[in-house]
Coordinates of C-alpha atoms and ligand atoms in Angstrom, one line a residue:
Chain T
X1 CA 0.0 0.0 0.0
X2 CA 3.1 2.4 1.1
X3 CA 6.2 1.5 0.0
X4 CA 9.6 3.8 0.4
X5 CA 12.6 2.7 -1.8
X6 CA 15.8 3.6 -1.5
X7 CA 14.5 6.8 -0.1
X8 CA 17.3 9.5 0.8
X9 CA 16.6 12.7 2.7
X10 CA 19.3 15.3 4.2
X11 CA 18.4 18.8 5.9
X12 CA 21.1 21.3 6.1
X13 CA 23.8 18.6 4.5
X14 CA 22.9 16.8 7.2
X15 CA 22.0 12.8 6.1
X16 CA 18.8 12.0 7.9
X17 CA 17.4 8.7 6.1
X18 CA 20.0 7.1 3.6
X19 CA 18.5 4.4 1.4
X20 CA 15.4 3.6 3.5
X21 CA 13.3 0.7 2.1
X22 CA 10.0 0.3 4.2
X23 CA 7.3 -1.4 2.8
X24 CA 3.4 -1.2 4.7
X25 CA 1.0 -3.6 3.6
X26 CA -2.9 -2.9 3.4
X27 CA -4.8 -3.0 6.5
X28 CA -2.0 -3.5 8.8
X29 CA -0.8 -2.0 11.3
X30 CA 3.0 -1.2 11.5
X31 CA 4.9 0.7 14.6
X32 CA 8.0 2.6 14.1
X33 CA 10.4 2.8 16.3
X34 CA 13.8 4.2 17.3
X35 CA 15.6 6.6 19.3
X36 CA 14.9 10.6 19.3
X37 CA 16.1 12.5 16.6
X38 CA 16.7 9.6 13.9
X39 CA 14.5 10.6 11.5
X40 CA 10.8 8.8 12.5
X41 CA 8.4 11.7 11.6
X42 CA 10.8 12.6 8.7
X43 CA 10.1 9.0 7.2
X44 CA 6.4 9.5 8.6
X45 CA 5.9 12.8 6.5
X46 CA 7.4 11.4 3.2
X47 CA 4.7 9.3 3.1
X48 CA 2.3 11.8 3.0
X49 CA 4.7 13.8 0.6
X50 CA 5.0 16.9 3.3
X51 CA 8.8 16.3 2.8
X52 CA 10.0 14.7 -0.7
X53 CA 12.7 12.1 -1.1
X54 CA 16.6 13.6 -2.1
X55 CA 16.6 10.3 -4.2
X56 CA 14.3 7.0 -4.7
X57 CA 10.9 7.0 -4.4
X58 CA 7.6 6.7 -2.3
X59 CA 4.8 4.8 -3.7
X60 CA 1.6 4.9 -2.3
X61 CA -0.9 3.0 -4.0
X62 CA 1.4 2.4 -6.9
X63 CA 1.8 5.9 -7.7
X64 CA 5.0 7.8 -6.7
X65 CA 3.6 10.5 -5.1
X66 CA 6.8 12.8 -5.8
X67 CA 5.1 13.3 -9.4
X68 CA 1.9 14.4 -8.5
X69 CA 0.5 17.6 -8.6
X70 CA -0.7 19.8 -5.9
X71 CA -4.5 18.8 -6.9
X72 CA -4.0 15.1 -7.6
X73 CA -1.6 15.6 -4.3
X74 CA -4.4 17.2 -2.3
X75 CA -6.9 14.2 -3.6
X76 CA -4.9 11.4 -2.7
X77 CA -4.4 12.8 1.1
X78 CA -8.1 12.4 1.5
X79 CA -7.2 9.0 2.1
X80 CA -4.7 10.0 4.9
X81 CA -5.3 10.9 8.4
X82 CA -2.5 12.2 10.2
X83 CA -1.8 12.7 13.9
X84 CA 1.5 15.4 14.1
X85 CA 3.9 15.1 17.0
X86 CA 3.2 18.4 18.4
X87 CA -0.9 18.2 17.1
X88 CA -0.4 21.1 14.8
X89 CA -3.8 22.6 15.8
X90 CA -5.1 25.8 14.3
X91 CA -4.8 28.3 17.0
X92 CA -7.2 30.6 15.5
X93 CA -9.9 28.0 15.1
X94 CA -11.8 26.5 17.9
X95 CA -12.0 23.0 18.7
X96 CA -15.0 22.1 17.4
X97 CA -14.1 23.7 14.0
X98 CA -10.3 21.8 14.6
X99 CA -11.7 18.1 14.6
X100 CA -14.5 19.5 12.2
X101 CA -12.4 20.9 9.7
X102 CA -12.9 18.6 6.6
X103 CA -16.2 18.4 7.3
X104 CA -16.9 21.8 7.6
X105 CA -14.2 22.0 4.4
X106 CA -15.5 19.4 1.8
X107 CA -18.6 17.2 3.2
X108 CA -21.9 18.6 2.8
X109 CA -23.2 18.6 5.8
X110 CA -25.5 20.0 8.1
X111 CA -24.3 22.1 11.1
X112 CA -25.8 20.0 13.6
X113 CA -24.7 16.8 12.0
X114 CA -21.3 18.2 12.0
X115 CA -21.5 18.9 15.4
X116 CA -22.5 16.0 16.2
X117 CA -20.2 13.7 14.5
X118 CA -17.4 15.7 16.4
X119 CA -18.8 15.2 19.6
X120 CA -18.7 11.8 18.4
X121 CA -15.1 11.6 17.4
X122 CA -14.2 13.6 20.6
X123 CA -15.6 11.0 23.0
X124 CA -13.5 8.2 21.6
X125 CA -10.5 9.7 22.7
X126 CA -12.2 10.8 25.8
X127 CA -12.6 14.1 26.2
X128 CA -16.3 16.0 25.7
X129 CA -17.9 19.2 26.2
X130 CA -14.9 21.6 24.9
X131 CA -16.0 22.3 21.5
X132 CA -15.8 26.0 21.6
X133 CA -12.4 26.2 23.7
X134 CA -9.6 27.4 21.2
X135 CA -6.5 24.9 21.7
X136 CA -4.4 27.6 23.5
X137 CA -6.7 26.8 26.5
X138 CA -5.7 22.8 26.7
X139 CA -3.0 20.7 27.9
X140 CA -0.9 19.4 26.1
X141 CA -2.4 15.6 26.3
X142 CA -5.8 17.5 26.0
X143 CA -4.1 18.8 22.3
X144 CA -2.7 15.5 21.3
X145 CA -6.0 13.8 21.8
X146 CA -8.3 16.4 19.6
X147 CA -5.5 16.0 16.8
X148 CA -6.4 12.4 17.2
X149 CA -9.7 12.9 16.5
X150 CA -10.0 15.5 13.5
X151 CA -7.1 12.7 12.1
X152 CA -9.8 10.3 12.2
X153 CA -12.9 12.0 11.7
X154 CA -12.9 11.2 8.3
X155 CA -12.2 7.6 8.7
X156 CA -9.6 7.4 6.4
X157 CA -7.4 4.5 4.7
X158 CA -4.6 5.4 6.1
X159 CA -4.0 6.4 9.5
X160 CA -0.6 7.9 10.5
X161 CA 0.7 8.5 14.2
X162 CA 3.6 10.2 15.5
X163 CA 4.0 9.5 19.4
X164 CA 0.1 9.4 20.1
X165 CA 0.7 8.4 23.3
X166 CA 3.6 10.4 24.8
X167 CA 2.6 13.0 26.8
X168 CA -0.8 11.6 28.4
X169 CA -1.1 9.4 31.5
X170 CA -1.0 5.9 31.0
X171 CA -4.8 5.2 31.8
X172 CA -5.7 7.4 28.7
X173 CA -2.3 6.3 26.7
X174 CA -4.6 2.8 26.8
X175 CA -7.5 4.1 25.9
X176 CA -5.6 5.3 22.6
X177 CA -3.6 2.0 22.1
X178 CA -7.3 0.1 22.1
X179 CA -8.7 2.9 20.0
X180 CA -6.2 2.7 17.2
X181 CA -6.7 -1.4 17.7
X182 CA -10.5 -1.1 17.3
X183 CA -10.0 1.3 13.9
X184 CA -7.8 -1.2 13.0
X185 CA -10.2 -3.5 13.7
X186 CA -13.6 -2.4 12.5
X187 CA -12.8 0.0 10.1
X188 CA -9.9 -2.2 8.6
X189 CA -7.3 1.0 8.5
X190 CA -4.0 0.4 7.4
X191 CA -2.0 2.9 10.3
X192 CA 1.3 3.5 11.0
X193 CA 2.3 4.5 14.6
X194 CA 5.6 6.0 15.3
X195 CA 5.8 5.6 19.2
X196 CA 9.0 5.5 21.9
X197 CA 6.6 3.5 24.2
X198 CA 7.5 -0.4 24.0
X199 CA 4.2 -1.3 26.0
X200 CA 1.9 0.3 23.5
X201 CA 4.0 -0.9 20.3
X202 CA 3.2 -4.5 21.6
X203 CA 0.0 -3.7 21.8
X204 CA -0.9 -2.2 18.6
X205 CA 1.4 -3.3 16.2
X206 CA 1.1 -6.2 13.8
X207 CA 4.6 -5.8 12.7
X208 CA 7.6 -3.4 14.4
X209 CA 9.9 -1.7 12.4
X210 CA 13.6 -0.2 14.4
X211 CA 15.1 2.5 12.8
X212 CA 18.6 3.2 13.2
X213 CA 21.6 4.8 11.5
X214 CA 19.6 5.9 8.5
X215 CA 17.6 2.9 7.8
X216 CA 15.1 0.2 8.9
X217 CA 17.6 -2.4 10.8
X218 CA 14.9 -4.9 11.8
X219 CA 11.3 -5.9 11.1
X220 CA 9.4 -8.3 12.2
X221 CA 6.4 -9.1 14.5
X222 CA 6.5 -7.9 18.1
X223 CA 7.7 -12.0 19.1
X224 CA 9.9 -11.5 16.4
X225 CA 11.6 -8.5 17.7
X226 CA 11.4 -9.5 21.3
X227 CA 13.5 -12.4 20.5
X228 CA 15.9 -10.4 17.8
X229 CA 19.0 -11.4 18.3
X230 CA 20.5 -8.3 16.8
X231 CA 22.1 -6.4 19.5
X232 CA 20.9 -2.8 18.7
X233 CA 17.5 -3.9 18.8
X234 CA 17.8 -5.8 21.9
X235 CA 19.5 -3.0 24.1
X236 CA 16.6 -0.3 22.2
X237 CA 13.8 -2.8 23.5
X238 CA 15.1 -3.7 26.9
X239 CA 15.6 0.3 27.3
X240 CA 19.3 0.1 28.1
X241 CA 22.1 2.5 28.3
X242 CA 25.3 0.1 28.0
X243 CA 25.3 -1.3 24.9
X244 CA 26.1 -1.0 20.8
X245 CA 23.9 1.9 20.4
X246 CA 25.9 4.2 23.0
X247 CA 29.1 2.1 22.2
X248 CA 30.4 3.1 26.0
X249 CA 29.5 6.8 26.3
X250 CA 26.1 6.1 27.9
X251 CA 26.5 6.3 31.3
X252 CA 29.0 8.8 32.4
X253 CA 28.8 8.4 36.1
Chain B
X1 CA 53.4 40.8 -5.1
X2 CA 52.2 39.3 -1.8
X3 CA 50.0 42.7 -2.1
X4 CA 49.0 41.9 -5.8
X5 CA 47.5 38.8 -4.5
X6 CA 46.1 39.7 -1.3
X7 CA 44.3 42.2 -4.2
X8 CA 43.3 39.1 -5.9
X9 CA 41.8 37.1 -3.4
X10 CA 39.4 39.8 -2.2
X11 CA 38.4 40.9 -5.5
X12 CA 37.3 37.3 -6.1
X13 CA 35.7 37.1 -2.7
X14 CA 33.6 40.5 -2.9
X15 CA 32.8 39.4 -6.3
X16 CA 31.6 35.6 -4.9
X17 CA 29.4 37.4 -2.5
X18 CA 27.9 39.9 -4.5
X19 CA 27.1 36.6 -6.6
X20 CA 25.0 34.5 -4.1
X21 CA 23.8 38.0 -2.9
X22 CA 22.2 38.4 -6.2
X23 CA 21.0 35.3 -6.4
X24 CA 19.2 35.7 -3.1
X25 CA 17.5 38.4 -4.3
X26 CA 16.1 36.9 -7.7
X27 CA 15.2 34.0 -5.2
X28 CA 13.2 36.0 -2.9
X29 CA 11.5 38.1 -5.8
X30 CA 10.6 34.8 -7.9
X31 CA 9.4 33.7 -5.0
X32 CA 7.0 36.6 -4.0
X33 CA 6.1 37.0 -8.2
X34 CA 5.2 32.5 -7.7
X35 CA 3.2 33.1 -4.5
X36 CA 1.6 36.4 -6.2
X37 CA 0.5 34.4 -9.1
X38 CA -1.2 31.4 -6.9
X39 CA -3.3 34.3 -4.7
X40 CA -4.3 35.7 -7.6
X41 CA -5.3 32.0 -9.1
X42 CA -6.4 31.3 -5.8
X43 CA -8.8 34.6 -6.0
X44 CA -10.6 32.4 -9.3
X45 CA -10.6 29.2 -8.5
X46 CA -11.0 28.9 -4.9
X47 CA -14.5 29.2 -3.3
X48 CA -14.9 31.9 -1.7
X49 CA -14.4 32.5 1.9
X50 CA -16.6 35.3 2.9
X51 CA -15.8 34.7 6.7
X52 CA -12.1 35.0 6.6
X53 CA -11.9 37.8 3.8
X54 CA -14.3 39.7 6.8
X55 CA -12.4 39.2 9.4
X56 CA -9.3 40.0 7.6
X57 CA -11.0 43.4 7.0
X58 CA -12.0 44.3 10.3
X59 CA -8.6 43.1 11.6
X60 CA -6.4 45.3 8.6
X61 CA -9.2 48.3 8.1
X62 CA -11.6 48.7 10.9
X63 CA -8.6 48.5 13.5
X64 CA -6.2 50.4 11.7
X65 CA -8.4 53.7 11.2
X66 CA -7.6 55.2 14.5
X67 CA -3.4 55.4 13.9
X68 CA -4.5 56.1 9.9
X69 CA -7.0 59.2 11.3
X70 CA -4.5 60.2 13.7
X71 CA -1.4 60.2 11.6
X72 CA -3.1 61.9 8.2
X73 CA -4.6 64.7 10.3
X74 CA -1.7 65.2 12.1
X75 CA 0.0 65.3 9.1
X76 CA -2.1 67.4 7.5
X77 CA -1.2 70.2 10.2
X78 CA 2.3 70.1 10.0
X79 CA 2.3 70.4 6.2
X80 CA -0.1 73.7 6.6
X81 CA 2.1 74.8 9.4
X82 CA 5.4 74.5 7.4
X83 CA 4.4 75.6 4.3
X84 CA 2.9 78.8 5.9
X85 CA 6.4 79.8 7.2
X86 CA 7.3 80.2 3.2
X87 CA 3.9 81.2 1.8
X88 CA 3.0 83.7 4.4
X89 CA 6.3 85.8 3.3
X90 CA 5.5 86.0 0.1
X91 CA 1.5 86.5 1.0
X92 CA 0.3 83.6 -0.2
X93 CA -1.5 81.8 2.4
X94 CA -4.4 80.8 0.1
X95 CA -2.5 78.3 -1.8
X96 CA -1.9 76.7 1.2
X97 CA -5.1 74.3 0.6
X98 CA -4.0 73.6 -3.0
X99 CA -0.8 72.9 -1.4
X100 CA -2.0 70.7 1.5
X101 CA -4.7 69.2 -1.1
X102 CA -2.5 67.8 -3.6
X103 CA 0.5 66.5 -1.7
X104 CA -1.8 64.4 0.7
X105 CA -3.9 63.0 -2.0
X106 CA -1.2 62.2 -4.5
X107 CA 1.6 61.2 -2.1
X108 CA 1.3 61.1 1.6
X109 CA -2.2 59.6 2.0
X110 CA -0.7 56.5 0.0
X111 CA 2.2 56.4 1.4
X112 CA 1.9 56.9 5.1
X113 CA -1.4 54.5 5.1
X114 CA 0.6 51.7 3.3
X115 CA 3.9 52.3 5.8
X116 CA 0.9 52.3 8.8
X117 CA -0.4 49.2 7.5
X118 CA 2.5 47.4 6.8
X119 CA 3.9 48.4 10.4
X120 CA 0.7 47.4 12.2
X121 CA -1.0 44.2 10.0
X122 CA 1.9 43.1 7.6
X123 CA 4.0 42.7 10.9
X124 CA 1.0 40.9 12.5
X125 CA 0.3 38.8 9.3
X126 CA 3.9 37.2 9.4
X127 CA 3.9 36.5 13.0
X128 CA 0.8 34.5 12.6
X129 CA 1.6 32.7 9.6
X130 CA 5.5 32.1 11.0
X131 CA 4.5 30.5 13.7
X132 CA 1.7 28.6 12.4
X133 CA 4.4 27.2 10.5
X134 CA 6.7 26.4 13.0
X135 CA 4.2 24.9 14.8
X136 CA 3.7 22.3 11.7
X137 CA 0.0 24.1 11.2
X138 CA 0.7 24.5 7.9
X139 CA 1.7 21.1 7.1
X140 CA -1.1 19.9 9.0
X141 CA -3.0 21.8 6.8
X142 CA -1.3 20.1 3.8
X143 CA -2.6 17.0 4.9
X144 CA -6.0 18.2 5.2
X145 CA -6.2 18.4 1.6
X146 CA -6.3 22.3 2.0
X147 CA -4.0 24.5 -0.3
X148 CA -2.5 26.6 2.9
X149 CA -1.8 29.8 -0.3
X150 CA -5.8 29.2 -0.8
X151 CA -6.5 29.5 2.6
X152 CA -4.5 31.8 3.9
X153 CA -3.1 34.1 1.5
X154 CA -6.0 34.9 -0.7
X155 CA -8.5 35.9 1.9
X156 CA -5.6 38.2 3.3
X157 CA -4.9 39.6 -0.1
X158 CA -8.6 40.3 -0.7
X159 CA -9.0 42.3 2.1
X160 CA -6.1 44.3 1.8
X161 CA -6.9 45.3 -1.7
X162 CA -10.2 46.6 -0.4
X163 CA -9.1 47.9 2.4
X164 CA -6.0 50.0 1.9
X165 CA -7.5 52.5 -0.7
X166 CA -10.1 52.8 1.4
X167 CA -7.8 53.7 4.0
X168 CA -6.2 55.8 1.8
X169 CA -9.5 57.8 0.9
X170 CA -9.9 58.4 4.6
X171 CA -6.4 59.4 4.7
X172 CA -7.0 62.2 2.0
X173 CA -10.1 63.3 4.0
X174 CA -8.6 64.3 7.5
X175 CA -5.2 65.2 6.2
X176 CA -7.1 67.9 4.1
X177 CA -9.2 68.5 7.2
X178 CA -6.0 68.9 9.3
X179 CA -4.7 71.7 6.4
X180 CA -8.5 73.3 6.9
X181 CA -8.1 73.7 10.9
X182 CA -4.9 75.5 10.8
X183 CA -6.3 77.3 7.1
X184 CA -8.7 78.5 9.3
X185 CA -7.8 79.5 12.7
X186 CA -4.5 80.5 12.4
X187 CA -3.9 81.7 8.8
X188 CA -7.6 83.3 8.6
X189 CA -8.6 82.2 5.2
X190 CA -12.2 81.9 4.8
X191 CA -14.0 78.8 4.5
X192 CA -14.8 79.3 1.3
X193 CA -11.8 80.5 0.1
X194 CA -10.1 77.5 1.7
X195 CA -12.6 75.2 -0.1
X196 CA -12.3 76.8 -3.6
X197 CA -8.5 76.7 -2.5
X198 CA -8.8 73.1 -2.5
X199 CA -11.2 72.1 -5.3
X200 CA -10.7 73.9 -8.2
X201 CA -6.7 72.4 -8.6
X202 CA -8.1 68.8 -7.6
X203 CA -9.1 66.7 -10.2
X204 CA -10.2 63.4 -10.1
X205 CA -6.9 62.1 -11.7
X206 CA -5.2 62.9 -8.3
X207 CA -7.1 60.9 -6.8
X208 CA -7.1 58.2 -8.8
X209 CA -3.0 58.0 -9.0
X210 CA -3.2 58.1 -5.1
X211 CA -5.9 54.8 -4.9
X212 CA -3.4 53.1 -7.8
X213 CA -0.6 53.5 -5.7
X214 CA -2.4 52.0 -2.9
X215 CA -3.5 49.3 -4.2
X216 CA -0.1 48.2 -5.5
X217 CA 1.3 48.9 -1.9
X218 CA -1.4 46.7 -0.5
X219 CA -0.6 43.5 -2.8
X220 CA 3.2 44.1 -2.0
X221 CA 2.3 44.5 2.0
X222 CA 0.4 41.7 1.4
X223 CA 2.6 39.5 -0.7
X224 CA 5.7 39.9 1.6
X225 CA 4.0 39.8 4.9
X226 CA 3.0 36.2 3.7
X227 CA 5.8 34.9 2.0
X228 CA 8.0 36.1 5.0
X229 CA 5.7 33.9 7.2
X230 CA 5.3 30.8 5.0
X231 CA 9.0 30.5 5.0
X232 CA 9.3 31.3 8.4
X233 CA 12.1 29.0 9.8
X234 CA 13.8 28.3 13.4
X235 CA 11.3 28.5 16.3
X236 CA 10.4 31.8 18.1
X237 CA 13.8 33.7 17.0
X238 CA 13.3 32.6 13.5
X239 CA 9.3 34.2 13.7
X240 CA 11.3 37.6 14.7
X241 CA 13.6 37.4 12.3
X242 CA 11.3 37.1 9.9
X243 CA 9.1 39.6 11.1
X244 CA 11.6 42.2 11.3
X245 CA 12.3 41.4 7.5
X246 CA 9.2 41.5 6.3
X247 CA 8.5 45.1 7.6
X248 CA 11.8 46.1 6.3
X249 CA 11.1 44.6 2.9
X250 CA 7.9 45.9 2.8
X251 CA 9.2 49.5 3.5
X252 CA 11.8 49.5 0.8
X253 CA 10.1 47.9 -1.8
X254 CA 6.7 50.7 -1.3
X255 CA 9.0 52.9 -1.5
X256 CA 10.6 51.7 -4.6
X257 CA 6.9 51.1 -6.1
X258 CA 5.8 54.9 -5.0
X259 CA 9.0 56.4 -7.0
X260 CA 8.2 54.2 -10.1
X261 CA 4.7 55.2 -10.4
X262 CA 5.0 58.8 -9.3
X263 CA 7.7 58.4 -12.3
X264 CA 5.4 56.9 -14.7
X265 CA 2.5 59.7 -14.0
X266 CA 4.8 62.5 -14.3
X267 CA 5.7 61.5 -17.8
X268 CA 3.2 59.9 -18.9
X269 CA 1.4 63.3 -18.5
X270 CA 3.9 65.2 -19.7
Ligands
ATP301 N1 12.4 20.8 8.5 C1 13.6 20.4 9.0 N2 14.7 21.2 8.8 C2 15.9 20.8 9.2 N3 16.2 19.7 9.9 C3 15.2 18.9 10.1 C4 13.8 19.2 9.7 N4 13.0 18.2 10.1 C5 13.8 17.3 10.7 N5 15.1 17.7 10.7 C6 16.2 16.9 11.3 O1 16.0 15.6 11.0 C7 16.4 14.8 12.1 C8 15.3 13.8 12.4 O2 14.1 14.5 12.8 P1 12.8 13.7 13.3 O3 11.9 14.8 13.7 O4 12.4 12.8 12.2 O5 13.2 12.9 14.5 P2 12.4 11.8 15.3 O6 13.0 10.5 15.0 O7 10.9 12.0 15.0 O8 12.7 12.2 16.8 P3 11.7 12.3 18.0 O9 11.5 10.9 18.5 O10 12.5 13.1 19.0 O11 10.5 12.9 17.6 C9 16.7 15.7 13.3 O12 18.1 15.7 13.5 C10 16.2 17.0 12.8 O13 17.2 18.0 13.2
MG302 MG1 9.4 12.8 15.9

């Protein structure tokens, strides 16, 4: 359904993602994972085409997306939902008209129906009655979750999730790791999580990918990369800092 | 010879940098030309989004009419006032208002509105759209399906066409009126001396050059104030830093645009 090959991408001269082949199949549901600052929600927003490839392509669908035009572009992300890191909320709009937004933008739809299928959407990531706040006035875990549900309130194909759970307590960081499983589930979404959370990448994903050093070092199923025997994985999973990835400058004490 | 080459070497490197420098600047005016072409496209194909485009007009005219009232009348004073010192010698007071008349509606009612507005809403404009992009909000947009130059930029351009002659008409009003007060009280021309004093050299032309004027200042306010923010880049200090440029830019390239077209009036009626 997504495929990236031999994707490079530098900022500044900087080599973020060298030759990066990832490939997501329909209706599954694949985690990312890998330490800060290695280039997850780069890879995430290539797929999306926010940020195009240096070199090699990213197929969604079949079609490289790179070649599109702005309208075709703008068509094809109908079938995307996306969930940004920092929720990326319109300040100057208020929640209601946040979560509401395509509706409000392309369906045609009746105010009250509107309003009510954002209630709707809101109450499955637990939060209600703050449709006329603006998003200055939330917390931060309050933000994440109403980014969650205007990503979804169009029940897209394709679902994609940077770090949906960091920043809220772990009660409600389940309650999001069984809703993305129940869209997975009902709706047959294909999504693609980036997370930092090992507990809620067991529980969602049907296959984990680990990110290292430019590229995708290991896939597999969540047994599979529990019992990886490569050594970078295995110190990123158990949480470690002695080990291959810190090659002796982790602890300093 | 060590001075022959030292010669050398900076020749090459002044001449390296005036290079990139120029190409900057072809860059950055490409790039404003590009993003003047899609708001314009965005003006015909788009639907029209009467809510923004009113907002944006209450938030660029309706709050700006104060500071424009205030500046145009108070300029209108000082221009009576220092032209009197000349005019009075010679006893010429009553071509004061022809004075006061034609130099605010052909040049400072355009100008000082367009510097007001691109001090008080051109600023604004790039600090909203800088840090809705360093806050991803225009990507997110992106991904919305939404064209961020069709959503943000036209509506903004809209209202500024609209709403920066119209300032400007204003502007001619109480700068005139400012020239009448001191007329007036001070230099004791008669009302309708002071009127006929102000009519009979203005023709409509005047004010016409003065409203083309403005509108070009208002797409260029507009224009750079948005570009500025789209390509805002670096957090908080980057949002300044853009900020700060696009008033600066805005400045210099009115200023440019109000030489070339007082230029092109003067010969073409000539
Ligand atoms: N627009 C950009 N301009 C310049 N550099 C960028 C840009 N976006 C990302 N980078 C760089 O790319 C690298 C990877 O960034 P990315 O945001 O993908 O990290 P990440 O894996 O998502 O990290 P985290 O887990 O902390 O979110 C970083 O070093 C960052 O500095
Ligand atoms: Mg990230």
């Amino acid at each position: 359904m997504i495929k990236l090959k031999d994707v490079s991408k530098s900022f500044n001269k900087q080599l973020i993602l060298k030759n990066l082949n990832l490939e997501v199949k329909k209706g599954e549901s694949l985690v990312i994972i890998g330490r800060s600052g290695c280039g997850k929600s780069v890879s995430l927003k290539h797929m999306i085409g926010l940020v195009r490839p240096d070199a090699g392509s990213v197929l969604v669908d079949g079609t490289d997306i790179s070649t599109l035009k702005s309208e075709e572009l703008d068509r094809m992300r109908l079938k995307f939902g996306m969930l940004f890191q920092g929720a990326a909320l319109f300040d100057s709009l208020t929640v209601l008209e946040n979560v509401g937004f395509q509706l409000f933008e392309y369906a045609d739809m009746a105010f009250v129906q509107i309003k009510r299928r954002v209630s709707e959407c809101l109450g499955m990531v637990g939060l209600q009655g703050i449709e006329n706040m603006k998003p200055a006035a939330l917390s931060g875990g309050m933000k994440k979750r109403v980014g969650l549900a205007r990503a979804i309130i169009m029940s897209p194909e394709i679902i994609l999730f940077d770090e949906p759970t960091t920043g809220v307590d772990p009660v409600t960081g389940d309650v999001i790791n069984k809703l993305i499983r129940h869209l997975h589930n009902t709706l047959k979404t294909t999504s693609i999580t980036v997370t930092h959370d090992m507990k809620s990448a067991y529980q969602i994903a049907d296959r984990i990918a680990m990110l290292y050093d430019k590229q995708i070092i290991g896939i597999g199923t969540p047994d599979e990369i529990k019992n990886s025997k490569n050594p970078i994985v295995k110190q990123f999973i158990n949480g470690d800092a002695e080990g291959p990835i810190t090659q002796g400058n982790g602890s300093r004490f | 010879m060590r001075i022959k080459r030292l010669i050398k070497i900076f020749v090459q490197k002044t001449l390296i940098s005036a290079k990139t420098w120029l190409e900057d600047c072809f860059k950055y005016i490409g790039g404003l030309f590009i993003l003047l072409a899609q708001t314009v496209v965005g003006i015909f194909s788009a639907r029209p989004r009467k809510r923004q485009v009113l907002e944006q007009m209450n938030k660029i005219g309706v709050a700006s009419f104060p500071i424009v009232f205030l500046i145009s009348f108070f300029t209108g004073i000082v221009l009576a006032l220092q032209s009197a010192y000349q005019l009075t010698q010679m006893s010429a007071e009553m071509y004061i208002a022809s004075l006061v008349a034609l130099s605010i509606t052909r040049e400072l009612a355009p100008v000082l509105t367009a510097l007001i507005v691109a001090g008080r809403c051109g600023a604004a404009i790039t600090a909203e759209l800088g840090t809705m992009k360093v806050t991803e909000q225009i990507e997110a947009l992106e991904t919305l399906s939404a064209n961020p130059v069709e959503y943000l930029v036209t509506p903004r351009f809209i209202a500024m066409i609209i709403m920066v002659p119209l300032l400007t008409v204003y502007a001619d009003f109480f700068g005139i009126a400012g020239g009448y007060l001191i007329g007036i009280s001070k230099l004791h021309i008669t009302h309708s001396m002071y009127m006929k004093m102000t009519w009979d050299p203005l023709s409509v032309k005047d004010v016409m050059t003065g409203l083309i004027k403005s509108v070009s200042f208002a797409a260029i306010i507009c224009i750079i104030s948005c570009y500025e923010g789209i390509n805002s880049q670096g957090g908080a200090e980057g949002v300044g830093r853009s900020t700060t440029s696009s008033v600066v830019r805005s400045f210099i390239l009115i200023i440019i645009a109000d030489c070339f077209f007082t230029g092109l009036f003067y010969f073409v009626a000539h």
